[in-house]
Every structure is written in C-alpha cells, then in structure tokens.
Amino acid sequence: MAADSMVQLVSYLAAQQPDEIKGTPESEWVDFKSISPNGPYDLSTDKGKFELAKDVAAFANAGGGLLVCGFKAKKRPNELYEVAEKATPFDKKLVNTDSYKDVLTEYVRPLIKVKFFWYDHPEGDPEATGHYFVIEVPPLPEADRWAMVTRGITDNGQFIKNSWTIPIRNGDTTAFLPQDEVYRLLNDGLRARSTAAATAPAPAPAADRVKVREVLRAGLKLEEAPVLFFQSVPDHPRGLVPGMYADGGLRDVLSNQDTLRGTHAFNWSSDYTRPAPREGGLLLADAPRRGLLVESDGAVTGAVSATAEMLGWAMERYNDGSGVRRINVFVLTEIALEYFRLVDRHVLPLVDGAWTHRIVALDFARPPGRVLASGEDPAFPLWGSTEMATSDDWNHSWRALGDPERDAYEALRYIYALFGLDVTVNPFIDGDRVSAAKLQAKGKRLQAGQ
C-alpha cells in the first residue's frame, strides 16, 4: 500500500494504520524522517537547526507539505525515489515543540505558521511502540515568496554568519535557488517596485493606539510617572483572536510564561496576579511596576514605569545630587527582550499578515529627568557618565521582524537614541541582536551578589 495524498497519509496515521504508509515515495509534498538518539532533528547542533529550517522553508516555497517523523525511507533498486520502508515510532520526549518553534522563528523568513501533530502507534505491537510526529507546512502565498533560511552552513555543519539561502523542494529532494536566479528576482522586484511607487499611494502604517496607552497608564496609576510603552499592532486586524480564553490559549500563555530567569526577574509574568478578561481581551497588571494589555484583535500594549520600581531598579545610590534618575541598563534590556519573546512567539502567529512594533517613552525629560549611560551599570561607588533624555514624547515604530532578539535590538536602538547614544554601547548586544545568553550570565552574577 501507499498514500497518494496528504489527506490519505494523515488518515492512515489517525486510524493507527502505519503499515498502509509503507511504500509511499517521498515527493514534492512529503518527506520521511527517521529517528536518531536526539530525535528527528538534533537541535543541539547547527546542522540540526539548519536541516529543520531548510526543510520547512523548502516546502513553504513549493505547495506546502508534510514532514513525517518516524519512518525510515530507502531507495529501492529500479526506483527513482526513496520510499517509506519501515515504521520507527518513538518517545515524545525526543521532541520539544517549543524548541522547534524557536528555531523556525530565528532562522526562517518570513515567519511560517507550521502545525505540529502527534499520532499513536497501535497498542499491542510486540515489535514497536511510541508515536509519530508530523510537521504540516503551509505554502507561502505567491506574493510572499521566497522563504529563506537566514544562515548558510559549512561542510562541517557549522553556521556561516551573515549568509542566507533559499531552499526549494525538487521532487523528493531539496535544492537551492541559484545565485543568478536570486539576482534576477531582486532586480525584477526593484523595477516593479519603482514602477508601482510612481502611481500607488504609500501603505498606511498600523494605527497608533494612543487611547490604549492612556487607559493602561491610568489603570497602573502611573499618570505622574515617566513610562516606557511597548506596542504591537497587526496592520490588518481581523476581528476576535480565536481561543483567547481556551485551554492553551493566550490566557494560559500569559499565566505560564516561558521567561529567561523566572517570575522574580524583569519580565511580564507574575506569581501574584493572573490575566483578567477585559472587553474581549486580557489585562495582566502589576501596579505600579508594569502591566500588559492584549486587545480582542490581538494588539498588545506593555507599560513599564521608569522609576525605582522597575527601570530605575537599584539606581538610587547613583543620584549625583541633581535629582535625575538613572535607568538600569540590565533591567531595560531584559524587559525589552522578554516583551518580544512573548509577543513575537505567541501573539504574532495568531493574526496573518504584517505587524508593526512601536516604542513610546513619555515624560522621560520632565524634571528631574531620566538618564542612561554607555556600557554596564556602574559598580559602586563609580557613577559613570550619563546622558539625559531629550524628549518627553518619544514615539517610533518599525515593521515587526518576528524574531525576538532582533526586534528587541530595534526597540533598544530607538530608546538609546532618545538619550543621544548608539545602541552598540549596550553590553548585551551581539551584532544586530540582543543576546539572551549575556543577559542570563549577568542574572547569575546578580544572584551570586557579584
């Protein structure tokens, strides 16, 4: 037997009939993955991350397809393609779907909304036990092609920085778009864009939801305090976000956030409050420190106080007598990255299309004023040179990248400019990204009292 379509293959798995899949050839719509001791993809290695990103991007650039994990494929004599030869079900603990999502979020552009499914092997089989794991990859719309992997790889299986590649599904194999074709596509696109620009109006940016910021600020009782806002809005909202209050939906995500250093650190989680329904959305408030509001259409607004409660944490002793208040570099960076880890990973995928991220800093220059310094936070008793905020209404936006560490970098780039500083003076920056590893290392030093 063999499956002749995605629907039929999935129906065999759902009916616990894996033997019916044997003989199915790999093709432009299915690829079979056997299991190593570290699962179908070894995400502890650059090679494993690249393989996952490459396979997903290749199917997205074709007509979509299935990555079916738990079958060994082999090319038989006189056959053109490898076929599923043996069922190899495996333990679910070999796959962490959050890690798979993280790899795809980091290494595939644009963001591709894959779906994960588990199917059981029949009970009572004396020869095999376990499960099958399927990654369903949707096709990219023609207007959005091509999907690319943001890293190339060496023959030794190591990522090459500042490189990229465009994989395409070619029958039962994966090829890569030739350089000449990439060059032609780029030039065709530039010419078409230049022609259209002469006649088409500029696209409207996502609405700046000023009222939402005002409501959140009042609800946190921060009307008299300087506040930093993070805001994310879909360019084309489509009504209610599905499953806001369902099991595994956004309410559960906010209640059980995957943070870098736990709820005690500088993030948007809380041990004391739970997200509360608000006009079809959710409000997670921790006055007067910070709060997060998710609207019914998925738009998110986060507010952080620029006081000793949050952004000025542990900075009171560096007051030079003028009354100015210093911003803690570590707190600012961690809270920014945690916002985009939450929003880019869990909210953006709920609404198709482009999103706009925005930062707004209000009343940072109002006396006594807020200051920020280059480099690390000072070690007592050294103060370090500081720069004063230059505006009381700093408002900048950018097209969401869907990559938390890149979007956090963009946010900090604008925040540092408020103080007349370049973002490269931030010690937690690595190239054009915020480094989660550097933040975690600093957090460990803080816990150790260093």
mmCIF file of C-alpha atoms in Angstrom, residues 214-223 285 287:
data_model
loop_
_atom_site.group_PDB
_atom_site.id
_atom_site.type_symbol
_atom_site.label_atom_id
_atom_site.label_comp_id
_atom_site.label_asym_id
_atom_site.label_seq_id
_atom_site.Cartn_x
_atom_site.Cartn_y
_atom_site.Cartn_z
ATOM 1 C CA GLU A 214 -3.664 56.194 28.206
ATOM 2 C CA VAL A 215 -6.059 53.589 29.623
ATOM 3 C CA LEU A 216 -3.244 51.259 30.647
ATOM 4 C CA ARG A 217 -1.230 54.064 32.220
ATOM 5 C CA ALA A 218 -4.231 55.169 34.281
ATOM 6 C CA GLY A 219 -5.033 51.610 35.302
ATOM 7 C CA LEU A 220 -1.490 51.164 36.629
ATOM 8 C CA LYS A 221 -1.687 54.533 38.455
ATOM 9 C CA LEU A 222 1.309 55.847 36.534
ATOM 10 C CA GLU A 223 -0.129 59.171 35.329
ATOM 11 C CA ALA A 285 -1.494 44.297 35.750
ATOM 12 C CA ALA A 287 0.809 48.315 39.548
#
